Coordinates of N, CA, C and O in Angstrom, one line a residue:
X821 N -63.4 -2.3 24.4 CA -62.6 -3.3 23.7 C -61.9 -2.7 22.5 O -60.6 -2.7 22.4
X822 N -62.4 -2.2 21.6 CA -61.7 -1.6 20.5 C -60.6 -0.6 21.0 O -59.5 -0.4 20.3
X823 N -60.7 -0.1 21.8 CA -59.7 1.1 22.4 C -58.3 0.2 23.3 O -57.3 0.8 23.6
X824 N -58.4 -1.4 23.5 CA -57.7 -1.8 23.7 C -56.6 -2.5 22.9 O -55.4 -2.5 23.1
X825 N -57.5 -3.2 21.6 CA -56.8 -3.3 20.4 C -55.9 -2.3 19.4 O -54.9 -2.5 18.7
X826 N -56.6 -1.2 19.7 CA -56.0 0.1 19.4 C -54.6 0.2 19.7 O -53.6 0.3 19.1
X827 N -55.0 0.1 21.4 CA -52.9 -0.1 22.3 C -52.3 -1.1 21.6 O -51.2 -1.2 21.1
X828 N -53.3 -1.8 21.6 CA -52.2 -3.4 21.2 C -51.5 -3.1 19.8 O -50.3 -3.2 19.5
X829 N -52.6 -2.7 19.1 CA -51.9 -2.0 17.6 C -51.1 -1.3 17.4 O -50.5 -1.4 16.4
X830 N -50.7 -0.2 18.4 CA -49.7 0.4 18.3 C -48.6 0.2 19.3 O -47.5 0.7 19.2
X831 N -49.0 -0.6 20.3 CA -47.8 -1.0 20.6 C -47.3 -1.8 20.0 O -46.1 -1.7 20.2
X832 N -47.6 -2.9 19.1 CA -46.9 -3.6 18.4 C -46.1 -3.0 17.1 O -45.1 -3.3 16.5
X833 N -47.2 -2.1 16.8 CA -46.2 -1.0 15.4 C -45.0 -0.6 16.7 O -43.9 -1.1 16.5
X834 N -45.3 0.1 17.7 CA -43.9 0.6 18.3 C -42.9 -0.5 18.4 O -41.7 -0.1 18.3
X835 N -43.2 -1.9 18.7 CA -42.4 -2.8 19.1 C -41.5 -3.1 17.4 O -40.3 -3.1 17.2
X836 N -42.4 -3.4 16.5 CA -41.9 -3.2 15.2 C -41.2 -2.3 14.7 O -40.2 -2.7 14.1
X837 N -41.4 -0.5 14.8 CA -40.6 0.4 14.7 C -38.9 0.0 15.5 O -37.8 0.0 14.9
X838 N -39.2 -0.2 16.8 CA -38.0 -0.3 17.4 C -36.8 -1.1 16.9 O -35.6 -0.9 16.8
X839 N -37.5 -2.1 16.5 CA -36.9 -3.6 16.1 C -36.1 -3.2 14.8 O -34.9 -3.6 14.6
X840 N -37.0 -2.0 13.6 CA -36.7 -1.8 12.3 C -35.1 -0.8 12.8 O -34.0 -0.9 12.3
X841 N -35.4 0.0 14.1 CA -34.5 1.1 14.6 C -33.0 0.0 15.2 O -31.8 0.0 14.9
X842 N -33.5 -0.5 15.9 CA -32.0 -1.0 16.3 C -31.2 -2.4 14.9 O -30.1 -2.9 14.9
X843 N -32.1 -2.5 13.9 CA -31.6 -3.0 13.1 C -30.7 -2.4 12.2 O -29.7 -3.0 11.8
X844 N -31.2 -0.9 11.6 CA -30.5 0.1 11.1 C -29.2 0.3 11.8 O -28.1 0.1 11.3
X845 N -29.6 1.0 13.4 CA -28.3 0.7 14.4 C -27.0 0.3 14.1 O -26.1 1.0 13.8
X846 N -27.0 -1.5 14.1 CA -26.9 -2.7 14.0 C -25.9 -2.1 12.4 O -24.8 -1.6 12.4
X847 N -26.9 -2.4 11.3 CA -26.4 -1.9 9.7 C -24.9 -1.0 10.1 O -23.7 -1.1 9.7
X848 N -25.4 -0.3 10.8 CA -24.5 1.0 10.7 C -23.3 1.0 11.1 O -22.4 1.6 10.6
X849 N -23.4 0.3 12.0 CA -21.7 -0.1 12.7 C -21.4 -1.0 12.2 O -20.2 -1.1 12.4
X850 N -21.7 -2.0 11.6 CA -20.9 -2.9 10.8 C -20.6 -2.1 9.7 O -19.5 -2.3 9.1
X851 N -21.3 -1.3 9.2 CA -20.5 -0.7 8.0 C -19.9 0.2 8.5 O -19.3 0.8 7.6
X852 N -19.7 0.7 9.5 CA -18.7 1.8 10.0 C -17.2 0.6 10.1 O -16.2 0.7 9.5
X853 N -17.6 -0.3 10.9 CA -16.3 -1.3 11.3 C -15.7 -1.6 10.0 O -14.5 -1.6 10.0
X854 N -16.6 -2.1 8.6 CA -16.0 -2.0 7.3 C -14.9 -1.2 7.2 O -13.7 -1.5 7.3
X855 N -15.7 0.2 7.1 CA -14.8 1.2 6.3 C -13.5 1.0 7.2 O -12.5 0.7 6.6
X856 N -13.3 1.2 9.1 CA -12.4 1.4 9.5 C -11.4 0.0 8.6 O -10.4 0.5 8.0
X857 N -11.4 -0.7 8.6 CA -11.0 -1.5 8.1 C -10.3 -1.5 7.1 O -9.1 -1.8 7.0
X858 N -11.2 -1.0 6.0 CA -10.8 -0.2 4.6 C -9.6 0.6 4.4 O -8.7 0.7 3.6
X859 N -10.2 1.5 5.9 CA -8.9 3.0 6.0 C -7.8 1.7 6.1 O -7.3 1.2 5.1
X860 N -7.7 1.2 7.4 CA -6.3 0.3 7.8 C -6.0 0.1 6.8 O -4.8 0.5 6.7
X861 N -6.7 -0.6 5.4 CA -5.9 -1.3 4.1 C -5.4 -0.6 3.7 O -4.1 -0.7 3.6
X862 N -6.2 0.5 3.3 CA -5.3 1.4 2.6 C -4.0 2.2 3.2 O -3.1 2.4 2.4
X863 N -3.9 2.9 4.8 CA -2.8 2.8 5.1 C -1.5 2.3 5.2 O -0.4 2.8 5.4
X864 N -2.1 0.9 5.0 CA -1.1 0.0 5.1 C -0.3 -0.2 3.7 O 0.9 -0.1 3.4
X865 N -1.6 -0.4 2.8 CA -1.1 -0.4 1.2 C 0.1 1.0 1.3 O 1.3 0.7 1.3
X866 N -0.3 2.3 1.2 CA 0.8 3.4 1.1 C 1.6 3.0 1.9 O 2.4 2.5 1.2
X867 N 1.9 2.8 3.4 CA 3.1 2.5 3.8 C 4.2 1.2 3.1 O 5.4 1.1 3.3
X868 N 3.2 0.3 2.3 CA 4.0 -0.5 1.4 C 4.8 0.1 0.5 O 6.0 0.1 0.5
X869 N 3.7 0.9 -0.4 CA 4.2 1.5 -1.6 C 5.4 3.1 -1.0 O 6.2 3.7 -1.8
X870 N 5.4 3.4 0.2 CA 6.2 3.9 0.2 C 7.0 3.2 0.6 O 8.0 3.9 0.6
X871 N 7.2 2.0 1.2 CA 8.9 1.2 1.1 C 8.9 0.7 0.1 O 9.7 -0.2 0.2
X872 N 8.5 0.7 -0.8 CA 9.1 -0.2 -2.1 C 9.4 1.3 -3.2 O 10.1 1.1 -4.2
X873 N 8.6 2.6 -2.9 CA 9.8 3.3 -3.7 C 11.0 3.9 -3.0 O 11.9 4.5 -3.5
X874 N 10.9 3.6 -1.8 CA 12.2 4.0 -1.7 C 13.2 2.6 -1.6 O 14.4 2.7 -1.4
X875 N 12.7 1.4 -1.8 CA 13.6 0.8 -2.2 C 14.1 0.6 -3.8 O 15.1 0.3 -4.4
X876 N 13.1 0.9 -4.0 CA 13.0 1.3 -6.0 C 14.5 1.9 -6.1 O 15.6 1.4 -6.5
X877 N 13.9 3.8 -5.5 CA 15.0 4.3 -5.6 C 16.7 3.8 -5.0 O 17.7 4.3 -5.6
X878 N 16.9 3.2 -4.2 CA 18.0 2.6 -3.7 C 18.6 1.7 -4.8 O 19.7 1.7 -5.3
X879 N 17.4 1.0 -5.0 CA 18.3 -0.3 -6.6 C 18.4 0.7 -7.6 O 19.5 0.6 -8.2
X880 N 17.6 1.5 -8.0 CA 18.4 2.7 -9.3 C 19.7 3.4 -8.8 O 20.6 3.8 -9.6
X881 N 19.9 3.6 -7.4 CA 21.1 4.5 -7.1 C 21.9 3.6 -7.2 O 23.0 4.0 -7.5
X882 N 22.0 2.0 -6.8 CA 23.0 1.2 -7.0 C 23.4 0.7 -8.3 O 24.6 0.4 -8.6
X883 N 22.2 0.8 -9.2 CA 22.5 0.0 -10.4 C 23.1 1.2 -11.2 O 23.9 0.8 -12.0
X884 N 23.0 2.6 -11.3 CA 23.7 3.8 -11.5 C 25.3 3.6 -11.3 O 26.2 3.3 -12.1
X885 N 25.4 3.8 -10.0 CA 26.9 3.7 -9.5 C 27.7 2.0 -10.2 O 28.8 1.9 -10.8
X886 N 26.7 0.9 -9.9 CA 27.5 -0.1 -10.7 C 27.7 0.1 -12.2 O 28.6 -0.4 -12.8
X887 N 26.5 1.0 -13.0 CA 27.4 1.0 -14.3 C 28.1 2.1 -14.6 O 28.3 2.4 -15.7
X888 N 28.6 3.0 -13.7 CA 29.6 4.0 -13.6 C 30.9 3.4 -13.3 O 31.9 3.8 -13.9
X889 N 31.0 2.1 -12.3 CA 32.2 1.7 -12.1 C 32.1 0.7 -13.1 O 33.2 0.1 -13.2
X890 N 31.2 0.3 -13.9 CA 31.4 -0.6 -15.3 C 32.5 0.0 -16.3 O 33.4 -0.5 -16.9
X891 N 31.8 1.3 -16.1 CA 32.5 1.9 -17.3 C 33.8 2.4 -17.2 O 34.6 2.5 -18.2
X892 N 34.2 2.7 -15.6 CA 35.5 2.8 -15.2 C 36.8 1.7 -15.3 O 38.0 1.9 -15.4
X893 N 36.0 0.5 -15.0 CA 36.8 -0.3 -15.0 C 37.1 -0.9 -17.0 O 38.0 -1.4 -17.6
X894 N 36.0 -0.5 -17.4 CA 36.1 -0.8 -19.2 C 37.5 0.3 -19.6 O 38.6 0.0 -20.0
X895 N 37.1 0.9 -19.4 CA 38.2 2.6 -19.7 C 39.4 2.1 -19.2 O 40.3 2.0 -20.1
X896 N 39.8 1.6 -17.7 CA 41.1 0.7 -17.2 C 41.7 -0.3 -18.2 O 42.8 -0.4 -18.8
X897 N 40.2 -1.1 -18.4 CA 41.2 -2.4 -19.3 C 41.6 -2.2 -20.6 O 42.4 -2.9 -21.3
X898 N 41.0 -0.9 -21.2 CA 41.2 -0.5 -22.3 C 42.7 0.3 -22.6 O 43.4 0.3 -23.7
X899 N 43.0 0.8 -21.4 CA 44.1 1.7 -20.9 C 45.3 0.6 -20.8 O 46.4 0.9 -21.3
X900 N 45.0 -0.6 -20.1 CA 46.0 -1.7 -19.8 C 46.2 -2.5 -21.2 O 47.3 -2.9 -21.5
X901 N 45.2 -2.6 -22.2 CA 45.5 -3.6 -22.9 C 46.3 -2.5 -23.9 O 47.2 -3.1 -24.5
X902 N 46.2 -1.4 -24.2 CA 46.8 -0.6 -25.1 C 48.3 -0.7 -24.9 O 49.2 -1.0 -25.7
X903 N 48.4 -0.4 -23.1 CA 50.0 -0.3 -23.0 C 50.7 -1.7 -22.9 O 51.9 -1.7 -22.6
X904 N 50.1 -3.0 -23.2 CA 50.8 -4.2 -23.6 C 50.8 -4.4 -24.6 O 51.5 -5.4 -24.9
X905 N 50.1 -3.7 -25.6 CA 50.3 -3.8 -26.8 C 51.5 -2.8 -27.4 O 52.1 -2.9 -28.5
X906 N 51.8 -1.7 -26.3 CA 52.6 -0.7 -26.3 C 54.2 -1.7 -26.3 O 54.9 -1.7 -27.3
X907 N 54.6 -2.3 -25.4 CA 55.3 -2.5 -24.8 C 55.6 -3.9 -25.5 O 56.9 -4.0 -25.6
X908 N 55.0 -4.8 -25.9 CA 54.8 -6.1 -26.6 C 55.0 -5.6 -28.2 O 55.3 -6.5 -29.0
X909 N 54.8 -4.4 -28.8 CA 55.4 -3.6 -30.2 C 56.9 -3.4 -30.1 O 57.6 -3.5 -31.1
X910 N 57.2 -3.2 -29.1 CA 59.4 -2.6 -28.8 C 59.7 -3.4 -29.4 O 60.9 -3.5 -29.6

């Protein structure tokens, strides 16, 4: 009899061992499926931040060129209002 409680004893430690083993298992891929998850965020985050600097840069290249033709058209009116003042002196 003792030599059968013995089995019984360790098969129940083994049944317990197993149990602790596929629960680790178990841990492991869900925190694996986390992280994949994580990566996705974060790739997705950089593909954000890289369209929004390149749209960054697009509204600086437009807001550039619009106050280039600001200043062109300032320079014009300054040019026009001189020569009616030119012309409006005779």
């Amino acid at each position: 009899m003792p030599a059968e409680k013995t089995i019984e004893m360790v098969i129940s430690e083994l049944r317990a061992a197993i149990g602790n083993l596929e629960s680790a298992v178990d841990a492991r891929i869900e925190r694996q499926r986390e992280a994949q998850d994580v990566e996705g965020e974060v790739r997705r985050v950089h593909a954000d931040r890289a369209r929004l600097a390149q749209e960054l840069d697009q509204s600086q290249f437009r807001a550039n060129r619009l106050e280039e033709v600001n200043r062109e058209v300032s320079r014009r009116l300054v040019t026009a209002m001189e020569t009616i003042r030119a012309v409006l002196d005779r």
